[in-house]
Amino acid sequence: MDFLNGLIALANYVLIPATSYGAQLALGALGVTLVYGILRFSNFAHGDTMAFGTMITILFTWLFQSWGISLGPLPTALLALPLGIIGTALFVLGTDRVVYRFYRRAKAAPVILVIVSMGVMFVMNGLTRFIIGTGEQNFADGSRFLITAGKFKMATGMEEGLAVRTTQVITVVTAVIVVALLFWFLNKTRTGKSMRAFSDNEDLALLSGINPERVVMVTWIIVAGLATIAGVLYGLDKSFKPFTYFQLLLPIFASAVVGGLGNPLGAIGGGFIVAYSEVAVTYAWKKVLGYWLPSALVPDGLAQLMGTDYKYAVSFVILIIVLLFKPTGLFKGKSV
Amino acid sequence: MPFLIGEAMTGGYGAADILHDCTIAVDKGQIAVIVGPNGAGKSTAMKAVFGMLNLRKGRVVLDGTDITGLSPQDRVAQGMAFVPQTSNIFTSMTVEENLEMGAFLRRDDIRATIEQIYTLFPILKEKRRQAAGELSGGQRQQVAVGRALMTQPKLLMLDEPTAGVSPIVMDELFDRIIEVARTGISILMVEQNARQALEIADKGYVLVQGANRYTDTGEALLADPEVRRTFLGG
Ligand SMILES: Nc1ncnc2c1ncn2[C@@H]1O[C@H](COP(=O)(O)OP(=O)(O)O)[C@@H](O)[C@H]1O
Ligand SMILES: [Mg+2]
C-alpha cells in the first residue's frame, strides 16, 4: 500500500508534469532542429517565435471569449490556435523575405545567421511586449481538471491523491497528433521528402531539381506551426509571460542538441530527457521516499537536489555533458 | 555535330583559370572518357559542362541548342544528368527515396523507371528500404547512377563512378554503363582507371593542366606509345 502511495505521489508530482513539459519541449526542439537541418543555423529567435504565436492566439482567444464563443470543457485557445499559426507563419515568412533571404543569397556563414537570428529575436521580443505587455497572462478556460486529487482519493481510497489537469492531457494528445502528422509529412509526401533531401545534401538536392526557396518556405511554415503550438500548450499548462518564453530557449536548445541537431526523432527524445531530468532534480523527494524507505532511512531534509530557481542549470549541465562526450547527440545528428 | 559539346571552355572557380580552351564532346549513344593526372581539371570540366562553373570563354551545346546560359536545374530539365565525384547520394534516405528524389522534376508515373533501375542494379531492389549511407561503396555508386537515371536523361555524366571500389565491382559497373549506353543514352565519364575506361570508350580525352593533351578514339589512345608511357604506366 505504501509502495502504491509512493508511486501515485511520484506520478502526481513528477511523471505527469514532466511528461507534459517534455511534450512542450519536444515540440519546441522540433522547430529548432528543422531550422538547423534545413536552413543550417541555430535559430535564437525560436523562443520569441513561440511567444509571438502564443500572443496572437491569446488575442484571438480574448476576441472569441468576448463574442461568447467557447469550446465547453476545452480551452477556447484551441479554437484560436489555427489563427495564431497563420499569423505567426505570415510574420516568419515576412522575416525570411526581408532578413534571412538576403544572407542566404550571400551564402553567409552559419555563425552570421545565428547573430542575425538574435537580431530577429530582439525585434520579436520587443514587438510581443509592445502589443501584449510584459506581464503574466492566464488564458486557460474550460474545466481545469480531468481528475481531481479529491475525487481520486474517494474513488480509490488511497492516501495520496492524483490530479490530472485538462491542459496536461491536451498537451500530450496534441503533441502526439502533431508529431505523427509531421513524421507522416516528412516521410511520405513528396514535399516532405524533398525537405529531408535538402537537409541531407543540399548540392545534390539542387542537381535533382529541388527548388530551395520552396523548401525554405515550407520549413518556415511548419516551424511557425510547431512554435505556436508549443507556446500555446506551455501557456495553457503554466501561464504566458514573454520573459519565460525567452528563457525556454535554453531547455529547448538543450533538447535539440541532446537528441542530435537536425534529427527530428532526437528532438523528441531530447525534450523528454531534459524535462524528466529538470523535474526530477528539482523535486523534493521526501514524500515519495517516506513511502518507499523504512522510516529509519527517510532523510530529514526535503531530499531536493536543487531549488526550482536553478532548474535551467539542469539543461545547461546536460548540454555541456552531451557536447563534451557526444557532440552529435544521442540520436546521431549533425555535429555542432 | 556531336550530341553534346563543351567547346573551347575557359574558366575556373575564382580569378585564376583552371580550364584553358578545353573541348569535350560525346556522340549520341556513345561513351566518352576523360582521363588525366590528379588535379588536371577533369572534375572542373564536368562542372563546366553541367553549368556549375562560370565560363569566361567557350560554350556548351546540347543537341544543337546552346545551353551555356542555363542553370544546372534547367540542364536537368533539358535531359542532362550528373553524378558528382563525392557526396552523390542522400545518405540518410532509403535507396528507393534516393531514386524518387532523382525523379523530383517528373510529374508522371515513375514506377516503371524505378523498376528499370532495379533490373539494371538488382541489388538495389533488395536494399530498397535501407538507408543509402549504410551500403557498400559499389552499391552506393549504383544508387548514385540510379538516381541520375531517374530523369530518363539523354546524357549521363559520371565523375569517377568506380572510385574506391574493388576491381570486380569496377568491371561490373563498367558493364552496366555499357548497357546504359546501348539504350541510346550518351555517357560522359571521368575515370581514374584509365586503361579499363579507355577500353570501353568510343572517344577518349587526356587532360593535362586544364587543356586537351590527346584526343582520339579509346582504341587509338590505348595503342599510342606516347600515351601509354606517360599516362597508362607503360
Ligand atoms: N571548388 C574549388 N575551388 C577552387 N579551386 C578548386 C575547386 N575544386 C578544384 N579546384 C582546383 O582546380 C584544379 C582542378 O581540380 P579538379 O577539376 O578537381 O581535378 P581532377 O578532377 O582532374 O582531379 C585543382 O588545382 C584544384 O585545386
Ligand atoms: Mg576529380
XYZ file of C-alpha atoms and ligand atoms in Angstrom:
598
model
C 0.000 0.000 0.000
C 2.813 2.375 0.909
C 4.555 1.397 -2.266
C 1.466 2.282 -4.304
C 1.036 5.562 -2.474
C 4.633 6.413 -3.270
C 4.031 5.572 -6.894
C 0.967 7.801 -7.003
C 2.877 10.677 -5.432
C 5.652 10.136 -7.979
C 3.159 10.195 -10.838
C 1.394 13.225 -9.460
C 4.433 15.395 -8.824
C 6.997 14.082 -11.301
C 5.799 11.830 -14.084
C 2.675 13.674 -15.226
C 4.045 17.233 -15.061
C 7.344 16.157 -16.646
C 5.568 14.329 -19.444
C 3.556 17.355 -20.457
C 6.589 19.626 -20.063
C 8.610 17.153 -22.113
C 5.999 17.217 -24.862
C 6.181 21.031 -24.929
C 9.979 20.988 -25.085
C 9.880 18.324 -27.786
C 7.633 20.459 -29.992
C 9.884 23.462 -29.420
C 13.021 21.437 -30.132
C 11.472 20.051 -33.321
C 11.224 23.605 -34.649
C 14.829 24.363 -33.720
C 16.062 21.138 -35.256
C 14.164 21.701 -38.528
C 15.663 25.163 -38.924
C 19.095 23.760 -38.127
C 18.754 20.845 -40.545
C 17.335 22.779 -43.465
C 18.285 26.434 -43.062
C 21.526 25.433 -41.370
C 21.677 27.756 -38.389
C 20.703 27.773 -34.722
C 17.625 29.968 -34.527
C 17.862 32.054 -31.378
C 14.566 33.698 -32.221
C 12.695 30.438 -31.656
C 11.654 31.170 -28.068
C 10.290 34.522 -29.122
C 8.584 32.964 -32.125
C 6.766 30.782 -29.599
C 5.892 33.875 -27.578
C 4.708 35.731 -30.675
C 2.486 32.842 -31.791
C 1.062 32.458 -28.303
C 0.341 36.169 -28.143
C -1.660 36.104 -31.375
C -3.533 33.048 -30.142
C -4.311 34.822 -26.858
C -5.595 37.901 -28.682
C -7.960 35.750 -30.751
C -8.947 33.806 -27.628
C -9.993 37.064 -25.972
C -11.886 38.054 -29.098
C -13.766 34.737 -29.154
C -14.477 34.996 -25.441
C -15.904 38.474 -25.939
C -18.171 37.021 -28.605
C -19.259 34.366 -26.152
C -17.729 31.545 -28.195
C -16.241 28.697 -26.176
C -15.310 25.047 -26.546
C -17.105 23.893 -23.408
C -14.704 21.915 -21.231
C -11.804 22.568 -23.626
C -9.874 25.846 -23.644
C -11.057 28.424 -26.179
C -7.405 28.879 -27.130
C -7.588 25.641 -29.151
C -10.085 27.369 -31.424
C -7.814 30.389 -31.780
C -4.711 28.242 -32.344
C -5.066 27.918 -36.156
C -5.304 31.700 -36.437
C -2.238 32.057 -34.231
C -0.358 29.671 -36.520
C -1.391 31.568 -39.646
C -0.383 34.901 -38.131
C 2.985 33.551 -36.995
C 3.635 31.856 -40.334
C 2.993 35.151 -42.141
C 5.277 37.021 -39.768
C 8.053 34.448 -40.062
C 7.776 34.317 -43.855
C 7.966 38.112 -43.888
C 11.091 37.948 -41.723
C 12.619 35.467 -44.122
C 11.828 37.719 -47.053
C 13.327 40.878 -45.579
C 16.119 39.427 -43.433
C 17.200 35.809 -43.860
C 16.889 35.615 -47.638
C 19.473 38.337 -48.055
C 22.022 36.390 -46.015
C 21.092 33.114 -47.677
C 21.734 34.591 -51.140
C 25.032 35.975 -49.887
C 25.845 32.439 -48.681
C 26.550 33.811 -45.207
C 28.305 31.519 -42.727
C 26.041 29.818 -40.147
C 27.547 31.880 -37.331
C 26.454 35.060 -39.081
C 22.937 33.691 -39.398
C 22.961 32.939 -35.669
C 23.764 36.583 -34.953
C 21.097 37.651 -37.445
C 18.577 35.437 -35.658
C 19.499 37.189 -32.419
C 18.566 40.467 -34.060
C 15.258 38.968 -35.136
C 14.847 37.700 -31.571
C 15.153 41.213 -30.139
C 12.682 42.592 -32.644
C 10.085 39.884 -31.938
C 10.785 40.222 -28.252
C 10.034 43.947 -28.333
C 7.036 43.554 -30.591
C 5.402 40.974 -28.339
C 5.946 43.064 -25.199
C 4.747 46.153 -27.010
C 1.489 44.511 -28.046
C 0.550 42.384 -25.041
C 2.777 43.756 -22.300
C 5.452 42.197 -20.149
C 3.089 40.820 -17.531
C 1.674 37.374 -17.000
C -1.451 36.333 -18.915
C -3.659 33.490 -17.903
C -5.791 32.462 -20.823
C -6.776 28.901 -19.970
C -10.533 28.470 -19.608
C -12.759 25.406 -19.733
C -12.631 22.815 -16.996
C -9.413 22.800 -15.033
C -9.137 19.174 -14.005
C -9.852 15.889 -15.682
C -9.285 14.077 -12.420
C -9.034 15.975 -9.135
C -6.997 14.748 -6.217
C -10.104 14.622 -4.026
C -12.125 12.514 -6.455
C -9.167 10.197 -6.963
C -8.831 9.620 -3.215
C -12.556 8.947 -2.891
C -12.634 6.534 -5.805
C -9.546 4.549 -4.810
C -9.407 5.007 -1.095
C -5.748 5.856 -1.378
C -3.987 8.215 0.959
C -2.287 10.039 -1.910
C -4.280 11.978 -4.483
C -3.647 12.003 -8.187
C -4.627 15.127 -10.099
C -4.627 15.296 -13.869
C -5.172 18.723 -15.354
C -7.065 19.119 -18.614
C -4.170 21.090 -20.100
C -1.737 18.264 -19.372
C -3.875 15.801 -21.281
C -4.420 18.280 -24.100
C -0.670 18.862 -24.294
C 0.182 15.202 -24.631
C -2.649 14.395 -27.048
C -1.860 17.406 -29.245
C 1.845 16.626 -29.232
C 1.213 13.041 -30.306
C -1.039 14.175 -33.162
C 1.368 16.905 -34.299
C 4.401 14.625 -34.209
C 2.549 11.885 -36.101
C 1.478 14.405 -38.749
C 4.991 15.823 -39.012
C 6.601 12.414 -39.466
C 3.984 11.384 -41.974
C 4.657 14.585 -43.872
C 8.454 14.213 -43.796
C 8.484 10.531 -44.685
C 5.586 10.059 -47.043
C 4.939 13.204 -49.039
C 6.922 14.470 -51.999
C 7.479 17.871 -50.396
C 8.472 16.322 -47.063
C 10.965 14.021 -48.726
C 12.422 16.922 -50.674
C 12.968 18.719 -47.353
C 14.850 15.729 -45.988
C 16.864 15.501 -49.195
C 17.729 19.196 -48.955
C 18.783 18.745 -45.340
C 20.869 15.682 -46.189
C 22.753 17.013 -49.225
C 21.942 20.478 -50.481
C 24.045 20.316 -53.652
C 22.603 17.009 -54.769
C 19.097 18.284 -53.994
C 19.738 21.200 -56.343
C 21.070 18.796 -59.001
C 17.847 16.814 -58.639
C 15.789 19.895 -59.419
C 14.507 20.522 -55.885
C 13.609 24.197 -55.523
C 15.429 25.561 -52.451
C 13.146 28.579 -51.986
C 10.121 26.314 -51.791
C 11.821 24.041 -49.274
C 12.707 27.068 -47.162
C 9.159 28.424 -47.343
C 7.534 25.147 -46.302
C 10.070 24.799 -43.495
C 9.229 28.229 -42.075
C 5.509 27.488 -42.182
C 5.992 24.206 -40.308
C 8.356 25.861 -37.827
C 5.807 28.625 -37.188
C 3.157 25.968 -36.589
C 5.343 23.960 -34.217
C 6.460 27.066 -32.314
C 2.923 28.373 -31.878
C 1.552 25.011 -30.774
C 4.419 24.507 -28.323
C 3.985 28.042 -26.971
C 0.223 27.797 -26.566
C 0.430 24.406 -24.851
C 3.071 25.723 -22.475
C 0.995 28.828 -21.791
C -2.143 26.813 -21.115
C -0.283 24.437 -18.841
C 1.582 27.138 -16.917
C 0.936 30.736 -17.974
C 2.086 33.158 -20.636
C 4.853 35.627 -19.923
C 7.194 36.864 -22.670
C 10.311 36.589 -20.498
C 9.586 32.969 -19.587
C 9.428 32.091 -23.277
C 12.766 33.731 -23.887
C 14.181 31.611 -21.052
C 12.701 28.471 -22.588
C 15.310 28.815 -25.318
C 17.874 27.077 -23.112
C 15.985 23.854 -22.327
C 14.748 23.772 -25.930
C 18.253 24.033 -27.367
C 19.462 21.508 -24.823
C 16.743 19.132 -26.020
C 17.633 19.597 -29.682
C 21.366 19.177 -29.039
C 20.955 16.201 -26.694
C 18.893 14.435 -29.345
C 21.239 15.428 -32.150
C 20.663 18.651 -34.073
C 18.868 18.131 -37.352
C 17.313 14.852 -36.233
C 13.545 15.157 -35.533
C 13.359 11.902 -33.588
C 16.254 13.125 -31.453
C 14.442 16.384 -30.676
C 11.568 14.419 -29.177
C 13.821 12.132 -27.159
C 15.878 15.117 -26.048
C 12.770 17.021 -24.944
C 11.755 14.241 -22.585
C 15.273 13.651 -21.289
C 15.629 17.330 -20.381
C 12.123 17.563 -18.897
C 12.440 14.456 -16.726
C 15.899 15.492 -15.526
C 14.770 19.007 -14.703
C 11.700 17.897 -12.770
C 13.497 15.019 -11.042
C 16.376 17.195 -9.907
C 14.168 19.991 -8.594
C 11.548 17.762 -6.944
C 11.571 17.317 -3.167
C 11.704 13.526 -2.863
C 10.967 13.377 0.852
C 7.340 12.393 0.368
C 7.969 9.559 -2.089
C 10.948 8.291 -0.082
C 8.797 8.410 3.028
C 6.552 5.799 1.468
C 9.285 3.687 -0.015
C 12.059 3.583 2.566
C 11.985 2.139 6.078
C 11.358 5.079 8.404
C 14.924 4.953 9.759
C 16.326 5.700 6.314
C 13.988 8.551 5.376
C 16.040 11.742 5.093
C 15.290 14.620 7.419
C 15.562 17.284 4.732
C 13.389 17.724 1.664
C 15.650 15.487 -0.401
C 15.603 18.096 -3.111
C 18.790 18.229 -5.153
C 18.261 21.773 -6.414
C 15.782 24.569 -5.892
C 13.369 25.223 -8.755
C 15.040 28.578 -9.277
C 18.018 26.652 -10.585
C 16.094 24.477 -12.997
C 17.809 25.997 -16.037
C 21.127 24.835 -14.640
C 19.956 21.292 -15.310
C 19.580 21.984 -19.044
C 22.935 23.649 -19.001
C 24.687 20.716 -17.384
C 23.049 18.224 -19.754
C 24.035 20.419 -22.685
C 27.659 20.548 -21.582
C 27.903 16.833 -20.873
C 26.493 15.950 -24.280
C 28.699 18.453 -26.093
C 31.763 17.090 -24.313
C 31.143 13.407 -24.785
C 28.826 13.049 -27.766
C 28.709 16.244 -29.832
C 26.440 14.636 -32.423
C 23.818 13.926 -29.780
C 22.386 10.666 -28.565
C 20.365 10.044 -31.731
C 23.000 10.725 -34.374
C 22.507 14.311 -35.525
C 24.960 16.716 -37.045
C 27.966 17.762 -35.006
C 27.625 21.221 -33.531
C 27.812 17.920 -84.806
C 28.174 15.774 -81.643
C 25.176 15.347 -79.299
C 26.946 17.342 -76.612
C 29.938 19.582 -76.919
C 31.684 21.792 -74.410
C 33.655 23.899 -76.819
C 36.845 25.834 -76.069
C 35.858 26.143 -72.409
C 37.962 28.566 -70.371
C 37.235 29.398 -66.739
C 37.757 28.479 -63.102
C 36.476 28.949 -59.561
C 37.911 32.372 -58.946
C 40.245 34.756 -60.694
C 42.610 32.040 -61.951
C 41.500 29.878 -64.875
C 41.585 26.119 -64.339
C 40.362 25.187 -67.814
C 42.205 26.508 -70.835
C 40.436 26.247 -74.162
C 39.235 22.782 -73.243
C 36.900 20.890 -75.576
C 34.904 17.783 -74.642
C 32.281 16.134 -76.834
C 30.199 12.982 -76.974
C 28.030 11.497 -79.723
C 24.581 10.010 -79.336
C 24.642 6.652 -77.539
C 28.415 6.695 -77.241
C 30.818 6.673 -74.316
C 33.385 9.440 -73.962
C 36.005 9.154 -71.245
C 38.136 11.879 -69.713
C 41.408 10.759 -68.151
C 44.411 12.621 -66.826
C 46.519 13.126 -63.734
C 45.097 14.279 -60.414
C 44.248 17.956 -60.390
C 44.214 18.125 -64.198
C 40.771 19.730 -64.132
C 38.662 16.696 -65.096
C 36.028 17.364 -62.428
C 36.166 21.046 -63.253
C 35.487 20.262 -66.923
C 32.451 18.180 -65.903
C 31.129 21.003 -63.738
C 31.648 23.438 -66.590
C 29.617 21.235 -68.926
C 26.879 20.984 -66.304
C 26.720 24.718 -65.665
C 28.213 24.679 -62.175
C 31.071 26.940 -63.186
C 31.089 30.317 -64.877
C 32.848 30.095 -68.217
C 34.853 33.079 -69.321
C 35.043 31.775 -72.851
C 33.578 28.939 -74.839
C 30.104 27.436 -74.973
C 28.140 24.283 -74.288
C 25.822 22.927 -76.976
C 23.346 20.112 -76.340
C 21.591 18.541 -79.310
C 22.110 21.659 -81.406
C 20.913 24.120 -78.728
C 23.299 26.495 -76.992
C 22.778 25.893 -73.240
C 25.722 27.937 -71.953
C 23.401 30.259 -70.039
C 21.257 27.575 -68.369
C 21.419 26.734 -64.662
C 22.185 23.121 -63.645
C 18.495 22.600 -62.769
C 17.454 23.766 -66.214
C 20.003 21.430 -67.758
C 18.415 18.547 -65.849
C 15.119 19.521 -67.425
C 16.876 19.512 -70.831
C 17.863 15.856 -70.409
C 21.259 16.022 -68.717
C 22.089 14.125 -65.541
C 25.190 14.346 -63.386
C 26.705 12.033 -60.788
C 29.280 14.116 -58.872
C 32.562 12.624 -57.683
C 31.711 12.989 -53.972
C 28.518 13.188 -51.868
C 26.491 11.824 -54.738
C 23.747 10.132 -52.699
C 21.334 11.136 -49.923
C 22.920 9.038 -47.175
C 20.094 9.352 -44.629
C 17.399 8.391 -47.113
C 16.464 4.929 -48.304
C 17.597 3.612 -51.661
C 14.112 3.994 -53.072
C 13.782 7.551 -51.743
C 17.079 8.386 -53.456
C 15.558 7.227 -56.724
C 12.364 9.187 -56.068
C 14.367 12.353 -55.426
C 16.196 11.791 -58.702
C 12.799 11.959 -60.396
C 11.735 15.062 -58.475
C 11.146 17.109 -61.625
C 8.936 14.439 -63.200
C 5.194 14.642 -62.679
C 4.303 11.368 -64.447
C 4.341 7.843 -63.050
C 7.892 6.870 -62.098
C 7.204 3.250 -61.097
C 8.323 1.868 -64.453
C 11.610 3.779 -64.326
C 12.292 2.565 -60.790
C 11.700 -1.000 -61.995
C 14.145 -0.418 -64.880
C 16.793 0.731 -62.399
C 16.129 -2.346 -60.263
C 16.557 -4.542 -63.352
C 19.843 -2.783 -64.117
C 21.036 -2.998 -60.484
C 19.199 -5.943 -58.850
C 20.964 -5.450 -55.511
C 19.221 -2.087 -55.130
C 15.831 -3.781 -55.201
C 16.916 -5.974 -52.310
C 18.141 -2.941 -50.351
C 15.374 -0.556 -51.359
C 14.227 0.087 -47.767
C 17.747 0.518 -46.390
C 19.425 3.881 -45.831
C 21.754 4.501 -48.763
C 24.533 5.565 -46.382
C 24.669 2.043 -44.956
C 25.549 0.424 -48.293
C 28.978 -0.631 -49.537
C 30.993 1.626 -51.845
C 29.961 -0.181 -55.015
C 26.302 -0.228 -54.011
C 26.400 3.480 -53.200
C 27.716 4.189 -56.697
C 24.843 2.150 -58.114
C 22.411 4.270 -56.104
C 24.130 7.405 -57.406
C 23.893 6.269 -61.028
C 20.317 5.083 -60.463
C 19.296 8.455 -59.027
C 20.734 10.235 -62.050
C 18.957 7.885 -64.464
C 15.557 8.596 -62.894
C 15.009 11.706 -65.008
C 15.378 9.469 -68.112
C 18.266 11.623 -69.313
C 19.670 11.684 -72.827
C 23.139 12.383 -71.466
C 24.597 10.844 -68.323
C 27.698 12.423 -66.801
C 29.715 10.350 -64.320
C 32.658 11.699 -62.301
C 34.805 8.726 -61.252
C 31.981 6.234 -60.780
C 34.413 3.471 -59.804
C 36.392 5.439 -57.216
C 37.161 3.267 -54.211
C 35.552 0.035 -55.422
C 37.203 -3.333 -55.961
C 38.305 -4.411 -59.480
C 35.452 -6.911 -59.698
C 32.871 -4.284 -58.806
C 34.540 -1.905 -61.254
C 34.143 -4.380 -64.143
C 30.544 -4.896 -63.101
C 29.868 -1.137 -63.062
C 31.508 -0.683 -66.478
C 29.280 -3.460 -67.859
C 26.199 -1.646 -66.542
C 27.408 1.627 -68.016
C 27.828 -0.033 -71.427
C 24.298 -1.387 -71.022
C 23.002 2.128 -70.363
C 24.824 3.466 -73.434
C 23.200 0.737 -75.580
C 19.780 2.192 -74.763
C 20.832 5.328 -76.651
C 21.984 7.412 -73.681
C 25.235 9.270 -74.246
C 27.818 8.867 -71.492
C 30.482 11.340 -70.473
C 32.714 9.865 -67.796
C 35.806 10.806 -65.832
C 37.927 7.833 -64.785
C 40.981 7.149 -62.657
C 41.239 3.614 -64.008
C 42.346 4.997 -67.356
C 43.198 1.767 -69.146
C 39.961 -0.061 -68.347
C 37.901 3.041 -69.060
C 39.521 3.663 -72.439
C 38.793 0.050 -73.352
C 35.064 0.764 -73.228
C 35.354 4.320 -74.585
C 34.331 5.350 -78.075
C 36.178 8.583 -77.542
C 38.945 9.459 -75.101
C 40.260 12.782 -73.820
C 43.546 13.139 -71.995
C 43.520 16.381 -69.995
C 46.654 17.954 -68.554
C 46.593 21.216 -66.635
C 43.127 22.091 -67.846
C 43.918 21.666 -71.547
C 43.394 18.871 -74.100
C 46.642 16.939 -74.495
C 45.445 13.951 -76.554
C 42.062 13.342 -78.134
C 41.264 10.207 -80.106
C 39.196 7.025 -80.070
C 39.699 4.929 -76.959
C 41.366 2.255 -79.051
C 43.835 4.656 -80.656
C 44.802 6.205 -77.334
C 45.451 2.756 -75.872
C 47.655 1.969 -78.855
C 49.571 5.261 -78.786
C 53.001 4.521 -77.261
C 53.350 8.104 -76.030
C 50.017 7.994 -74.173
C 50.816 4.537 -72.809
C 54.164 5.650 -71.493
C 53.056 8.907 -69.856
C 49.524 8.158 -68.673
C 48.874 4.431 -68.645
C 52.028 3.304 -66.904
C 53.715 1.602 -69.929
N 35.846 24.289 -55.520
C 37.087 24.649 -55.918
N 37.515 25.903 -55.681
C 38.748 26.282 -56.070
N 39.626 25.506 -56.717
C 39.248 24.233 -56.988
C 37.966 23.745 -56.593
N 37.863 22.459 -56.993
C 39.029 22.163 -57.601
N 39.872 23.222 -57.608
C 41.193 23.269 -58.212
O 41.060 23.048 -59.591
C 42.097 22.223 -60.076
C 41.487 21.041 -60.825
O 40.770 20.251 -59.896
P 39.817 19.080 -60.365
O 38.990 19.545 -61.503
O 39.095 18.591 -59.167
O 40.868 17.998 -60.853
P 40.655 16.453 -61.189
O 39.204 16.138 -61.099
O 41.217 16.287 -62.571
O 41.470 15.678 -60.181
C 42.943 21.827 -58.889
O 44.090 22.631 -58.881
C 42.077 22.139 -57.712
O 42.864 22.553 -56.622
Mg 38.066 14.911 -59.887
